[in-house]
CSV table of C-alpha atoms (C1' of nucleotides) in Angstrom, one decimal:
chain,number,residue,atom,x,y,z
A,1338,MET,CA,-22.3,-5.4,-7.8
A,1339,ASN,CA,-20.0,-8.3,-7.4
A,1340,ALA,CA,-16.5,-7.8,-6.1
A,1341,ARG,CA,-15.3,-9.7,-9.1
A,1342,SER,CA,-17.2,-9.2,-12.3
A,1343,THR,CA,-15.3,-11.8,-14.3
A,1344,THR,CA,-16.8,-15.0,-12.9
A,1345,PRO,CA,-20.5,-15.3,-13.6
A,1346,ALA,CA,-20.6,-19.0,-12.7
A,1347,PRO,CA,-18.6,-20.6,-9.9
A,1348,PRO,CA,-15.1,-21.1,-11.1
A,1349,ALA,CA,-12.9,-24.2,-10.8
A,1350,LYS,CA,-13.6,-25.2,-7.3
A,1351,ALA,CA,-11.7,-27.3,-4.9
A,1352,PRO,CA,-14.3,-29.3,-3.1
A,1353,HIS,CA,-12.7,-30.6,0.0
A,1354,ALA,CA,-9.1,-29.7,0.4
A,1355,HIS,CA,-8.2,-26.8,2.6
A,1356,SER,CA,-10.6,-24.5,0.9
A,1357,SER,CA,-9.6,-21.5,3.1
A,1358,ALA,CA,-6.0,-21.8,2.2
A,1359,TRP,CA,-6.9,-22.4,-1.4
A,1360,ALA,CA,-9.0,-19.2,-1.5
A,1361,ALA,CA,-6.2,-17.3,0.2
A,1362,ASP,CA,-3.8,-18.4,-2.5
A,1363,LEU,CA,-6.2,-17.4,-5.2
A,1364,LEU,CA,-6.8,-13.9,-3.8
A,1365,ARG,CA,-3.1,-13.4,-3.1
A,1366,ALA,CA,-2.3,-14.2,-6.8
A,1367,GLN,CA,-5.0,-12.0,-8.1
A,1368,ILE,CA,-3.8,-9.1,-5.9
A,1369,ALA,CA,-0.2,-9.7,-6.9
A,1370,SER,CA,-1.0,-9.7,-10.6
A,1371,GLY,CA,-2.9,-6.4,-10.3
A,1372,GLU,CA,-6.2,-8.1,-11.2
A,1373,LEU,CA,-7.5,-6.7,-7.9
A,1374,LEU,CA,-6.3,-3.2,-7.4
A,1375,PRO,CA,-5.5,-1.5,-4.1
A,1376,GLY,CA,-8.6,-0.1,-2.3
A,1377,THR,CA,-11.0,-2.6,-3.9
A,1378,LYS,CA,-13.6,-3.8,-1.4
A,1379,LEU,CA,-14.0,-7.5,-1.0
A,1380,SER,CA,-17.5,-8.3,0.0
A,1381,GLU,CA,-17.9,-11.4,2.0
A,1382,GLN,CA,-21.2,-12.4,0.6
A,1383,ALA,CA,-20.4,-11.7,-3.1
A,1384,LEU,CA,-16.9,-13.3,-2.9
A,1385,ALA,CA,-18.1,-16.4,-1.1
A,1386,GLU,CA,-20.8,-16.9,-3.6
A,1387,SER,CA,-18.5,-16.4,-6.6
A,1388,LEU,CA,-15.8,-18.7,-5.2
A,1389,GLY,CA,-18.4,-21.3,-4.3
A,1390,LEU,CA,-17.7,-21.5,-0.6
A,1391,SER,CA,-19.3,-20.3,2.6
A,1392,ARG,CA,-18.7,-17.0,4.3
A,1393,ASN,CA,-17.2,-18.8,7.3
A,1394,THR,CA,-14.5,-20.5,5.2
A,1395,LEU,CA,-13.8,-17.3,3.3
A,1396,ARG,CA,-13.4,-15.5,6.7
A,1397,GLU,CA,-10.6,-17.8,7.6
A,1398,SER,CA,-8.9,-16.8,4.3
A,1399,PHE,CA,-9.3,-13.2,5.2
A,1400,THR,CA,-7.7,-13.8,8.6
A,1401,LEU,CA,-4.7,-15.2,6.9
A,1402,LEU,CA,-4.4,-12.5,4.3
A,1403,ASP,CA,-4.8,-9.9,7.0
A,1404,SER,CA,-1.9,-11.3,8.9
A,1405,GLU,CA,0.1,-11.0,5.7
A,1406,LEU,CA,-0.8,-7.3,5.4
A,1407,ILE,CA,-2.2,-8.0,1.9
A,1408,ILE,CA,-5.6,-6.8,2.9
A,1409,THR,CA,-6.9,-4.3,5.4
A,1410,ARG,CA,-9.7,-5.3,7.7
A,1411,ILE,CA,-11.9,-2.5,9.1
A,1412,PRO,CA,-14.2,-3.8,11.8
A,1413,ASN,CA,-17.8,-3.8,10.8
A,1414,ARG,CA,-16.8,-2.2,7.5
A,1415,GLY,CA,-15.3,-4.9,5.5
A,1416,VAL,CA,-12.0,-6.0,4.0
A,1417,PHE,CA,-10.2,-4.0,1.3
A,1418,VAL,CA,-7.1,-4.7,-0.8
A,1419,ALA,CA,-4.3,-2.9,1.0
A,1420,SER,CA,-3.3,0.4,-0.4
A,1421,PRO,CA,0.1,1.3,1.0
A,1422,ASP,CA,0.9,4.9,1.7
A,1423,ALA,CA,4.1,6.9,2.3
A,1424,ASP,CA,4.5,5.4,5.8
A,1425,ASP,CA,4.3,1.9,4.5
A,1426,VAL,CA,7.0,2.7,1.9
A,1427,ARG,CA,9.2,3.9,4.8
A,1428,GLU,CA,8.4,0.7,6.7
A,1429,ILE,CA,9.2,-1.4,3.6
A,1430,TYR,CA,12.6,0.2,3.2
A,1431,ALA,CA,13.4,0.1,6.9
A,1432,VAL,CA,13.1,-3.7,6.6
A,1433,ARG,CA,15.0,-4.0,3.4
A,1434,ARG,CA,17.8,-1.7,4.6
A,1435,THR,CA,18.2,-4.0,7.6
A,1436,ILE,CA,18.0,-7.4,6.1
A,1437,GLU,CA,19.5,-7.1,2.6
A,1438,PRO,CA,22.8,-5.6,3.5
A,1439,ALA,CA,23.1,-8.1,6.3
A,1440,CYS,CA,22.8,-10.9,3.8
A,1441,LEU,CA,25.4,-9.3,1.6
A,1442,ALA,CA,27.8,-8.8,4.5
A,1443,TRP,CA,27.4,-12.0,6.4
A,1444,GLY,CA,25.1,-14.5,4.6
A,1445,PRO,CA,26.6,-17.9,4.6
A,1446,ASN,CA,25.1,-19.2,1.3
A,1447,VAL,CA,26.0,-16.7,-1.4
A,1448,ASP,CA,25.2,-18.1,-4.8
A,1449,LEU,CA,27.0,-15.8,-7.3
A,1450,SER,CA,25.9,-17.8,-10.4
A,1451,ALA,CA,22.2,-17.5,-9.5
A,1452,LEU,CA,22.6,-13.8,-9.0
A,1453,SER,CA,24.4,-13.4,-12.3
A,1454,ALA,CA,21.8,-15.4,-14.1
A,1455,ILE,CA,19.1,-13.1,-12.8
A,1456,ILE,CA,21.0,-10.1,-13.9
A,1457,ALA,CA,21.4,-11.5,-17.4
A,1458,THR,CA,17.6,-12.0,-17.5
A,1459,ALA,CA,17.0,-8.5,-16.4
A,1460,ARG,CA,19.4,-7.1,-19.0
A,1461,LYS,CA,17.6,-9.1,-21.7
A,1462,ALA,CA,14.2,-7.7,-20.5
A,1463,HIS,CA,15.7,-4.2,-20.5
A,1464,ALA,CA,16.9,-4.6,-24.1
A,1465,ALA,CA,13.4,-5.8,-25.1
A,1466,ASP,CA,11.7,-2.9,-23.2
A,1467,ASP,CA,9.7,-5.4,-21.3
A,1468,VAL,CA,9.0,-3.5,-18.1
A,1469,ALA,CA,7.1,-6.3,-16.4
A,1470,ALA,CA,9.8,-8.9,-16.9
A,1471,MET,CA,12.4,-6.4,-15.6
A,1472,ALA,CA,10.4,-5.7,-12.5
A,1473,ASN,CA,10.0,-9.4,-12.0
A,1474,ALA,CA,13.8,-10.0,-12.4
A,1475,ASN,CA,14.5,-7.2,-10.0
A,1476,GLN,CA,12.3,-8.7,-7.3
A,1477,GLU,CA,13.8,-12.1,-8.0
A,1478,PHE,CA,17.3,-10.6,-7.4
A,1479,HIS,CA,16.4,-9.4,-4.0
A,1480,LYS,CA,14.6,-12.6,-3.1
A,1481,GLN,CA,17.7,-14.6,-4.1
A,1482,LEU,CA,19.7,-12.2,-2.0
A,1483,VAL,CA,17.7,-13.0,1.1
A,1484,LEU,CA,18.0,-16.7,0.3
A,1485,THR,CA,21.6,-16.1,1.2
A,1486,SER,CA,20.7,-15.9,4.9
A,1487,GLY,CA,19.6,-19.5,4.9
A,1488,SER,CA,16.4,-18.6,6.8
A,1489,SER,CA,13.0,-19.4,5.4
A,1490,LEU,CA,11.4,-17.0,7.9
A,1491,LEU,CA,13.3,-14.1,6.5
A,1492,GLN,CA,12.5,-15.4,3.0
A,1493,GLU,CA,8.8,-15.3,3.9
A,1494,LEU,CA,9.0,-11.8,5.4
A,1495,MET,CA,10.9,-10.6,2.3
A,1496,GLY,CA,8.2,-12.2,0.1
A,1497,ARG,CA,5.5,-10.2,2.0
A,1498,VAL,CA,7.5,-7.0,1.8
A,1499,LEU,CA,8.0,-7.4,-2.0
A,1500,ALA,CA,4.3,-8.2,-2.3
A,1501,ARG,CA,3.6,-4.9,-0.7
A,1502,MET,CA,6.1,-3.2,-3.0
A,1503,ARG,CA,4.0,-4.5,-5.9
A,1504,LEU,CA,0.9,-2.9,-4.3
A,1505,VAL,CA,2.7,0.4,-4.2
A,1506,PHE,CA,3.5,0.1,-7.9
A,1507,HIS,CA,0.0,-0.9,-8.7
A,1508,ALA,CA,-1.3,2.1,-6.8
A,1509,MET,CA,0.7,4.4,-9.1
A,1510,SER,CA,0.7,2.6,-12.4
A,1511,ASP,CA,1.3,5.8,-14.4
A,1512,ALA,CA,4.6,6.3,-12.6
A,1513,PRO,CA,7.8,6.3,-14.6
A,1514,ASP,CA,10.0,3.2,-15.0
A,1515,PHE,CA,11.7,2.7,-11.6
A,1516,HIS,CA,13.2,-0.7,-12.4
A,1517,SER,CA,15.6,0.1,-15.3
A,1518,HIS,CA,17.8,2.2,-13.0
A,1519,TYR,CA,18.5,-0.7,-10.7
A,1520,VAL,CA,19.6,-3.4,-13.1
A,1521,GLU,CA,23.2,-2.0,-13.3
A,1522,GLN,CA,23.2,-1.3,-9.6
A,1523,ASN,CA,22.6,-5.0,-9.0
A,1524,ALA,CA,25.4,-5.8,-11.4
A,1525,THR,CA,27.7,-3.6,-9.4
A,1526,LEU,CA,26.8,-5.5,-6.2
A,1527,VAL,CA,27.6,-8.8,-7.8
A,1528,GLU,CA,31.0,-7.4,-8.9
A,1529,LEU,CA,31.8,-6.3,-5.4
A,1530,LEU,CA,30.7,-9.7,-4.1
A,1531,SER,CA,32.9,-11.6,-6.6
A,1532,ALA,CA,35.8,-9.5,-5.5
A,1533,GLY,CA,35.2,-10.5,-1.9
A,1534,LYS,CA,34.4,-7.0,-0.8
A,1535,ARG,CA,31.3,-7.9,1.1
A,1536,GLN,CA,31.2,-5.1,3.6
A,1537,GLU,CA,31.6,-2.6,0.8
A,1538,ALA,CA,28.8,-4.3,-1.1
A,1539,ALA,CA,26.6,-4.0,1.9
A,1540,GLN,CA,27.3,-0.3,2.3
A,1541,THR,CA,26.7,0.3,-1.4
A,1542,LEU,CA,23.4,-1.5,-1.3
A,1543,ARG,CA,22.3,0.7,1.6
A,1544,GLY,CA,23.0,3.7,-0.5
A,1545,TYR,CA,21.0,2.3,-3.4
A,1546,LEU,CA,18.0,1.5,-1.1
A,1547,ASP,CA,18.1,5.1,0.3
A,1548,MET,CA,18.0,6.5,-3.2
A,1549,ALA,CA,15.1,4.2,-4.2
A,1550,GLU,CA,13.1,5.1,-1.2
A,1551,ALA,CA,13.6,8.8,-1.7
A,1552,GLU,CA,12.6,8.5,-5.4
A,1553,LEU,CA,9.4,6.5,-4.5
A,1554,LEU,CA,8.5,9.0,-1.7
A,1555,ARG,CA,9.0,11.9,-4.1
A,1556,HIS,CA,6.6,10.4,-6.6
A,1557,LEU,CA,4.1,9.5,-4.0
A,1558,ALA,CA,4.1,13.1,-2.7
A,1559,ASP,CA,3.7,14.5,-6.2
A,1560,ARG,CA,0.5,12.7,-6.7
A,1561,ALA,CA,-1.1,13.6,-3.4
B,841,MET,CA,-11.0,-34.9,28.7
B,842,ASN,CA,-10.9,-31.2,28.3
B,843,ALA,CA,-7.9,-29.6,26.7
B,844,ARG,CA,-7.7,-27.4,29.8
B,845,SER,CA,-8.6,-28.8,33.1
B,846,THR,CA,-8.3,-25.6,35.1
B,847,THR,CA,-11.6,-23.9,33.9
B,848,PRO,CA,-14.7,-25.8,34.9
B,849,ALA,CA,-17.0,-22.8,34.3
B,850,PRO,CA,-16.7,-20.3,31.4
B,851,PRO,CA,-14.0,-17.8,32.3
B,852,ALA,CA,-14.2,-14.1,31.9
B,853,LYS,CA,-15.7,-13.7,28.5
B,854,ALA,CA,-15.7,-10.8,26.1
B,855,PRO,CA,-19.2,-11.0,24.6
B,856,HIS,CA,-19.0,-9.0,21.5
B,857,ALA,CA,-15.6,-7.4,20.7
B,858,HIS,CA,-13.4,-9.2,18.2
B,859,SER,CA,-13.8,-12.5,19.9
B,860,SER,CA,-11.4,-14.4,17.6
B,861,ALA,CA,-8.6,-11.9,18.2
B,862,TRP,CA,-9.4,-11.9,21.9
B,863,ALA,CA,-9.1,-15.7,22.0
B,864,ALA,CA,-5.9,-15.6,20.0
B,865,ASP,CA,-4.4,-13.1,22.5
B,866,LEU,CA,-5.4,-15.3,25.4
B,867,LEU,CA,-4.0,-18.5,24.0
B,868,ARG,CA,-0.8,-16.7,23.0
B,869,ALA,CA,-0.4,-15.4,26.5
B,870,GLN,CA,-1.0,-18.9,28.0
B,871,ILE,CA,1.5,-20.5,25.7
B,872,ALA,CA,4.1,-17.8,26.3
B,873,SER,CA,3.8,-18.2,30.1
B,874,GLY,CA,4.2,-21.9,29.9
B,875,GLU,CA,0.6,-22.6,31.1
B,876,LEU,CA,0.1,-24.6,27.9
B,877,LEU,CA,3.2,-26.7,27.1
B,878,PRO,CA,4.6,-27.6,23.7
B,879,GLY,CA,2.8,-30.6,22.2
B,880,THR,CA,-0.5,-30.0,24.0
B,881,LYS,CA,-3.4,-30.7,21.9
B,882,LEU,CA,-6.0,-28.0,21.6
B,883,SER,CA,-9.4,-29.6,20.9
B,884,GLU,CA,-11.8,-27.4,19.0
B,885,GLN,CA,-14.9,-28.5,20.8
B,886,ALA,CA,-13.5,-28.5,24.3
B,887,LEU,CA,-11.7,-25.1,23.9
B,888,ALA,CA,-14.6,-23.4,22.2
B,889,GLU,CA,-16.8,-24.6,25.1
B,890,SER,CA,-14.5,-23.5,27.8
B,891,LEU,CA,-13.8,-20.1,26.2
B,892,GLY,CA,-17.5,-19.6,25.7
B,893,LEU,CA,-17.5,-19.1,21.9
B,894,SER,CA,-18.3,-21.1,18.8
B,895,ARG,CA,-16.1,-23.5,17.0
B,896,ASN,CA,-16.1,-21.3,13.9
B,897,THR,CA,-14.8,-18.3,15.8
B,898,LEU,CA,-12.2,-20.3,17.5
B,899,ARG,CA,-11.1,-21.6,14.1
B,900,GLU,CA,-10.3,-18.0,13.0
B,901,SER,CA,-8.1,-17.7,16.1
B,902,PHE,CA,-6.3,-20.9,15.1
B,903,THR,CA,-5.7,-19.6,11.6
B,904,LEU,CA,-4.0,-16.5,13.1
B,905,LEU,CA,-1.9,-18.4,15.6
B,906,ASP,CA,-0.9,-20.9,12.9
B,907,SER,CA,0.4,-18.0,10.8
B,908,GLU,CA,2.5,-16.9,13.8
B,909,LEU,CA,4.0,-20.4,14.1
B,910,ILE,CA,2.8,-20.6,17.7
B,911,ILE,CA,0.7,-23.7,17.0
B,912,THR,CA,1.0,-26.5,14.5
B,913,ARG,CA,-2.1,-27.5,12.5
B,914,ILE,CA,-2.2,-31.0,11.1
B,915,PRO,CA,-5.0,-31.5,8.7
B,916,ASN,CA,-7.8,-33.7,10.1
B,917,ARG,CA,-5.8,-34.3,13.2
B,918,GLY,CA,-6.0,-31.0,15.1
B,919,VAL,CA,-3.9,-28.2,16.4
B,920,PHE,CA,-1.1,-28.5,18.9
B,921,VAL,CA,1.1,-26.1,20.7
B,922,ALA,CA,4.2,-25.9,18.6
B,923,SER,CA,7.2,-27.9,19.9
B,924,PRO,CA,10.3,-26.6,18.2
B,925,ASP,CA,13.1,-29.0,17.3
B,926,ALA,CA,16.8,-28.6,16.4
B,927,ASP,CA,16.0,-27.3,12.9
B,928,ASP,CA,13.7,-24.7,14.4
B,929,VAL,CA,16.6,-23.6,16.6
B,930,ARG,CA,18.8,-23.2,13.6
B,931,GLU,CA,16.1,-21.2,11.9
B,932,ILE,CA,15.7,-19.0,14.9
B,933,TYR,CA,19.4,-18.2,15.0
B,934,ALA,CA,19.6,-17.7,11.3
B,935,VAL,CA,17.1,-14.9,11.7
B,936,ARG,CA,18.7,-13.4,14.7
B,937,ARG,CA,22.2,-13.6,13.2
B,938,THR,CA,20.9,-11.6,10.3
B,939,ILE,CA,18.8,-9.0,11.9
B,940,GLU,CA,20.4,-8.2,15.2
B,941,PRO,CA,23.9,-7.4,14.1
B,942,ALA,CA,22.4,-5.3,11.3
B,943,CYS,CA,20.6,-3.2,13.9
B,944,LEU,CA,23.8,-2.8,15.8
B,945,ALA,CA,25.8,-1.8,12.7
B,946,TRP,CA,23.3,0.4,10.9
B,947,GLY,CA,20.2,1.0,13.0
B,948,PRO,CA,19.3,4.7,12.9
B,949,ASN,CA,17.6,4.9,16.3
B,950,VAL,CA,20.1,3.6,18.9
B,951,ASP,CA,18.9,4.2,22.5
B,952,LEU,CA,21.9,3.6,24.7
B,953,SER,CA,20.1,4.6,27.9
B,954,ALA,CA,17.3,2.1,27.3
B,955,LEU,CA,19.8,-0.7,26.7
B,956,SER,CA,21.7,0.3,29.8
B,957,ALA,CA,18.6,0.3,31.9
B,958,ILE,CA,17.7,-3.2,30.8
B,959,ILE,CA,21.2,-4.4,31.6
B,960,ALA,CA,20.9,-2.9,35.1
B,961,THR,CA,17.6,-4.8,35.6
B,962,ALA,CA,19.2,-8.0,34.4
B,963,ARG,CA,22.1,-7.6,36.8
B,964,LYS,CA,19.7,-7.0,39.7
B,965,ALA,CA,17.8,-10.2,38.7
B,966,HIS,CA,21.1,-12.1,38.5
B,967,ALA,CA,22.1,-11.0,42.0
B,968,ALA,CA,18.7,-12.1,43.3
B,969,ASP,CA,18.9,-15.5,41.5
B,970,ASP,CA,15.7,-14.7,39.8
B,971,VAL,CA,16.0,-16.7,36.6
B,972,ALA,CA,12.7,-15.8,35.2
B,973,ALA,CA,13.3,-12.1,35.5
B,974,MET,CA,16.7,-12.5,34.0
B,975,ALA,CA,15.3,-14.4,31.0
B,976,ASN,CA,12.8,-11.7,30.6
B,977,ALA,CA,15.4,-8.9,30.7
B,978,ASN,CA,17.5,-10.8,28.2
B,979,GLN,CA,14.6,-11.0,25.7
B,980,GLU,CA,13.8,-7.4,26.4
B,981,PHE,CA,17.3,-6.4,25.5
B,982,HIS,CA,17.1,-8.1,22.1
B,983,LYS,CA,13.7,-6.6,21.5
B,984,GLN,CA,15.0,-3.1,22.2
B,985,LEU,CA,17.9,-3.9,19.9
B,986,VAL,CA,15.6,-4.5,17.0
B,987,LEU,CA,13.6,-1.4,17.9
B,988,THR,CA,16.7,0.3,16.7
B,989,SER,CA,15.9,-0.5,13.1
B,990,GLY,CA,12.8,1.7,13.2
B,991,SER,CA,10.7,-1.1,11.7
B,992,SER,CA,7.6,-2.4,13.3
B,993,LEU,CA,7.6,-5.4,10.9
B,994,LEU,CA,11.0,-6.5,12.1
B,995,GLN,CA,9.8,-5.9,15.6
B,996,GLU,CA,6.9,-8.2,15.0
B,997,LEU,CA,9.1,-10.9,13.4
B,998,MET,CA,11.5,-10.6,16.4
B,999,GLY,CA,8.6,-11.0,18.8
B,1000,ARG,CA,7.6,-14.2,17.1
B,1001,VAL,CA,11.1,-15.5,17.0
B,1002,LEU,CA,11.5,-14.8,20.7
B,1003,ALA,CA,8.2,-16.4,21.4
B,1004,ARG,CA,9.5,-19.5,19.7
B,1005,MET,CA,12.6,-19.3,21.8
B,1006,ARG,CA,10.4,-19.4,24.9
B,1007,LEU,CA,8.8,-22.6,23.5
B,1008,VAL,CA,12.3,-24.1,23.2
B,1009,PHE,CA,13.0,-23.3,26.8
B,1010,HIS,CA,9.7,-24.6,28.0
B,1011,ALA,CA,10.3,-27.8,26.1
B,1012,MET,CA,13.5,-28.4,28.1
B,1013,SER,CA,12.6,-26.9,31.4
B,1014,ASP,CA,15.2,-28.9,33.3
B,1015,ALA,CA,18.0,-27.4,31.2
B,1016,PRO,CA,20.7,-25.4,33.0
B,1017,ASP,CA,20.6,-21.7,33.2
B,1018,PHE,CA,21.3,-20.3,29.8
B,1019,HIS,CA,20.6,-16.7,30.5
B,1020,SER,CA,23.2,-15.7,33.2
B,1021,HIS,CA,26.0,-16.1,30.7
B,1022,TYR,CA,24.6,-13.5,28.4
B,1023,VAL,CA,24.1,-10.6,30.8
B,1024,GLU,CA,27.7,-9.5,30.7
B,1025,GLN,CA,27.9,-10.2,26.9
B,1026,ASN,CA,25.1,-7.7,26.4
B,1027,ALA,CA,27.0,-5.2,28.6
B,1028,THR,CA,30.0,-5.6,26.4
B,1029,LEU,CA,27.9,-4.8,23.4
B,1030,VAL,CA,26.6,-1.6,25.0
B,1031,GLU,CA,30.2,-0.6,25.8
B,1032,LEU,CA,31.3,-1.0,22.2
B,1033,LEU,CA,28.2,0.9,21.0
B,1034,SER,CA,29.0,3.8,23.4
B,1035,ALA,CA,32.6,3.9,22.0
B,1036,GLY,CA,31.1,4.2,18.5
B,1037,LYS,CA,32.5,0.9,17.4
B,1038,ARG,CA,29.4,-0.3,15.7
B,1039,GLN,CA,30.9,-2.7,13.2
B,1040,GLU,CA,32.9,-4.3,15.9
B,1041,ALA,CA,29.8,-4.6,18.1
B,1042,ALA,CA,27.9,-6.3,15.2
B,1043,GLN,CA,30.8,-8.8,14.7
B,1044,THR,CA,30.9,-9.5,18.4
B,1045,LEU,CA,27.2,-10.1,18.6
B,1046,ARG,CA,27.5,-12.6,15.8
B,1047,GLY,CA,30.0,-14.5,17.7
B,1048,TYR,CA,27.8,-14.5,20.8
B,1049,LEU,CA,24.8,-15.8,18.8
B,1050,ASP,CA,26.9,-18.6,17.3
B,1051,MET,CA,28.0,-19.7,20.8
B,1052,ALA,CA,24.4,-19.6,22.1
B,1053,GLU,CA,23.1,-21.6,19.2
B,1054,ALA,CA,25.8,-24.2,19.6
B,1055,GLU,CA,25.1,-24.5,23.3
B,1056,LEU,CA,21.3,-24.9,22.7
B,1057,LEU,CA,21.8,-27.5,20.0
B,1058,ARG,CA,24.2,-29.4,22.3
B,1059,HIS,CA,21.6,-29.6,25.0
B,1060,LEU,CA,18.9,-30.5,22.6
B,1061,ALA,CA,21.0,-33.4,21.2
B,1062,ASP,CA,21.8,-34.7,24.7
B,1063,ARG,CA,18.2,-35.2,25.6
B,1064,ALA,CA,17.2,-36.8,22.3
C,1080,DC,C1',-27.3,24.3,7.2
C,1081,DA,C1',-26.9,21.3,11.0
C,1082,DC,C1',-29.0,17.7,13.6
C,1083,DC,C1',-31.6,13.5,14.7
C,1084,DC,C1',-33.6,9.3,13.4
C,1085,DC,C1',-34.4,5.4,10.8
C,1086,DA,C1',-34.5,1.6,7.3
C,1087,DG,C1',-31.4,-1.2,4.6
C,1088,DA,C1',-27.1,-3.4,4.0
C,1089,DT,C1',-22.9,-5.6,5.8
C,1090,DT,C1',-20.2,-7.6,9.1
C,1091,DG,C1',-19.5,-10.5,13.6
C,1092,DT,C1',-21.0,-14.6,15.8
C,1093,DT,C1',-23.6,-18.5,16.8
C,1094,DG,C1',-25.5,-23.4,16.6
C,1095,DA,C1',-26.6,-27.3,14.2
C,1096,DA,C1',-25.8,-30.3,10.6
C,1097,DC,C1',-23.3,-33.2,7.3
C,1098,DA,C1',-19.0,-35.0,4.8
C,1099,DA,C1',-14.3,-36.4,5.2
C,1100,DT,C1',-10.7,-38.2,7.7
C,1101,DC,C1',-8.3,-40.2,11.6
C,1102,DT,C1',-8.0,-43.3,15.8
C,1103,DG,C1',-8.2,-47.4,18.3
C,1104,DA,C1',-9.8,-51.8,19.4
C,1105,DG,C1',-11.5,-56.2,18.3
C,1106,DA,C1',-11.8,-59.9,14.6
C,1107,DA,C1',-9.9,-62.4,11.1
C,1108,DT,C1',-5.9,-64.2,8.8
C,1109,DT,C1',-1.2,-66.0,8.3
D,163,DA,C1',1.8,-64.7,18.4
D,164,DA,C1',2.1,-61.2,15.1
D,165,DT,C1',0.1,-58.8,11.3
D,166,DT,C1',-3.5,-57.1,8.7
D,167,DC,C1',-8.6,-56.0,8.1
D,168,DT,C1',-12.6,-53.9,9.3
D,169,DC,C1',-15.5,-50.9,11.5
D,170,DA,C1',-17.7,-47.9,14.9
D,171,DG,C1',-16.7,-43.6,17.3
D,172,DA,C1',-14.5,-39.3,17.6
D,173,DT,C1',-12.6,-35.1,15.5
D,174,DT,C1',-11.9,-32.0,12.0
D,175,DG,C1',-13.4,-29.4,7.5
D,176,DT,C1',-17.2,-27.1,5.6
D,177,DT,C1',-21.8,-25.4,4.9
D,178,DC,C1',-26.1,-23.2,6.0
D,179,DA,C1',-29.4,-20.2,8.1
D,180,DA,C1',-30.3,-17.2,11.5
D,181,DC,C1',-29.6,-13.3,14.7
D,182,DA,C1',-27.0,-9.3,17.0
D,183,DA,C1',-24.1,-5.3,16.3
D,184,DT,C1',-22.6,-1.7,13.5
D,185,DC,C1',-22.2,1.2,9.6
D,186,DT,C1',-24.3,3.9,5.5
D,187,DG,C1',-27.1,7.0,3.3
D,188,DG,C1',-31.2,9.5,3.0
D,189,DG,C1',-35.2,12.1,4.8
D,190,DG,C1',-37.4,14.9,7.9
D,191,DT,C1',-37.2,18.7,11.3
D,192,DG,C1',-35.8,22.6,13.5
DNA sequence: CACCCCAGATTGTTGAACAATCTGAGAATT
DNA sequence: AATTCTCAGATTGTTCAACAATCTGGGGTG
């Protein structure tokens, strides 16, 4: 009854170099990729054993991941991969609706060519029907957008928010394709930016985010 | 050679209730209040002993505080109370310049009466020459501002940023009175808000933040 | 059916131990 | 005298084994 059934023997192990951070990175990646699905319980004993480190060290990793909202820690019950609900979706979009338009309107470091490049990638993925690549490009677009603010703290926050978005998608993997709609919306934003209409771009983005939130909430409600 | 010389005997101790979080709260409060100054080294052994808990548990607290950027952890060297420098100030203001005007311009939950109440408090403190109370009211104002976004994540981020601001002030305690200038600026913002001129309020706030950042950086450079 | 109680399992915390790394001071070298 | 070397002591990183506190699930009992 291991939390992870894929590693019978201790996997590639980092003997003495920030083991707790290393484990946190590993778990973060596995959760982001969908290898560990929302709601999965992470047993301390089993995980520590399979990762080849002690419970205490693993506990430090959990403390970190908990502060990133990637896992949920219930006292005396254990840790679980976070499974965002409707309220979390609203929280996510409240953040995005604040930060992203602000970057469009006032960010000092707009990089139009980088944004255009990402859109080109997304269009290619769309043509090839590669949903995963498209989702990736979409997230990349919004990351690049926040980079505009010149703040690594905001960048981090956005990274965490987008990680939570991925959890939402993983939790409803049978949902229709959300991402294809947004490729052209992003293109519209870049056009507005190129024309110097930054306030208008910000306003437009807010509208897009409202629509996306509503669509997600609708699908979450349907399956409840 | 204790890290804290004020507690000869173990202080009020919480025997069995989330000790690591409890210790983190305590340290956070002591750092915020200036009881522990930037640059202070926090020895694991000494602190664990004086707090009445084990090194392992204290270590979890450190992991948490490190993720909040309140302490700095140097591998194999130890943990220190964070001491922000000029780059950190720029980072802080990059965040504030993004989030706060966005809340003014688009936040869905403006609470004019709450903001006015805080300004009244600040003016009273100003009249009484109570710098600490004024600084407090000023931070409260900006916290309330972010509350406007309706996002607890942003609220948290703002809390951390303001905590870092306090560290900056603690690191240059002999600096002149920064806060008194800003009381009337905040009042101006509320006036613009009441008049419904939200975009103008946002733009004005951006100007204020630019000025504040420049002033802080100037004083930091002077003492370097 | 509801309630109480208990054994088993899991988490929370501890203390001691060892390995790895850093610090600082004295010795050796130039 | 200044610089580099070396090494013992201290501190952090990690592990291990144990115990206390709490939760889970299943029987009995009324």
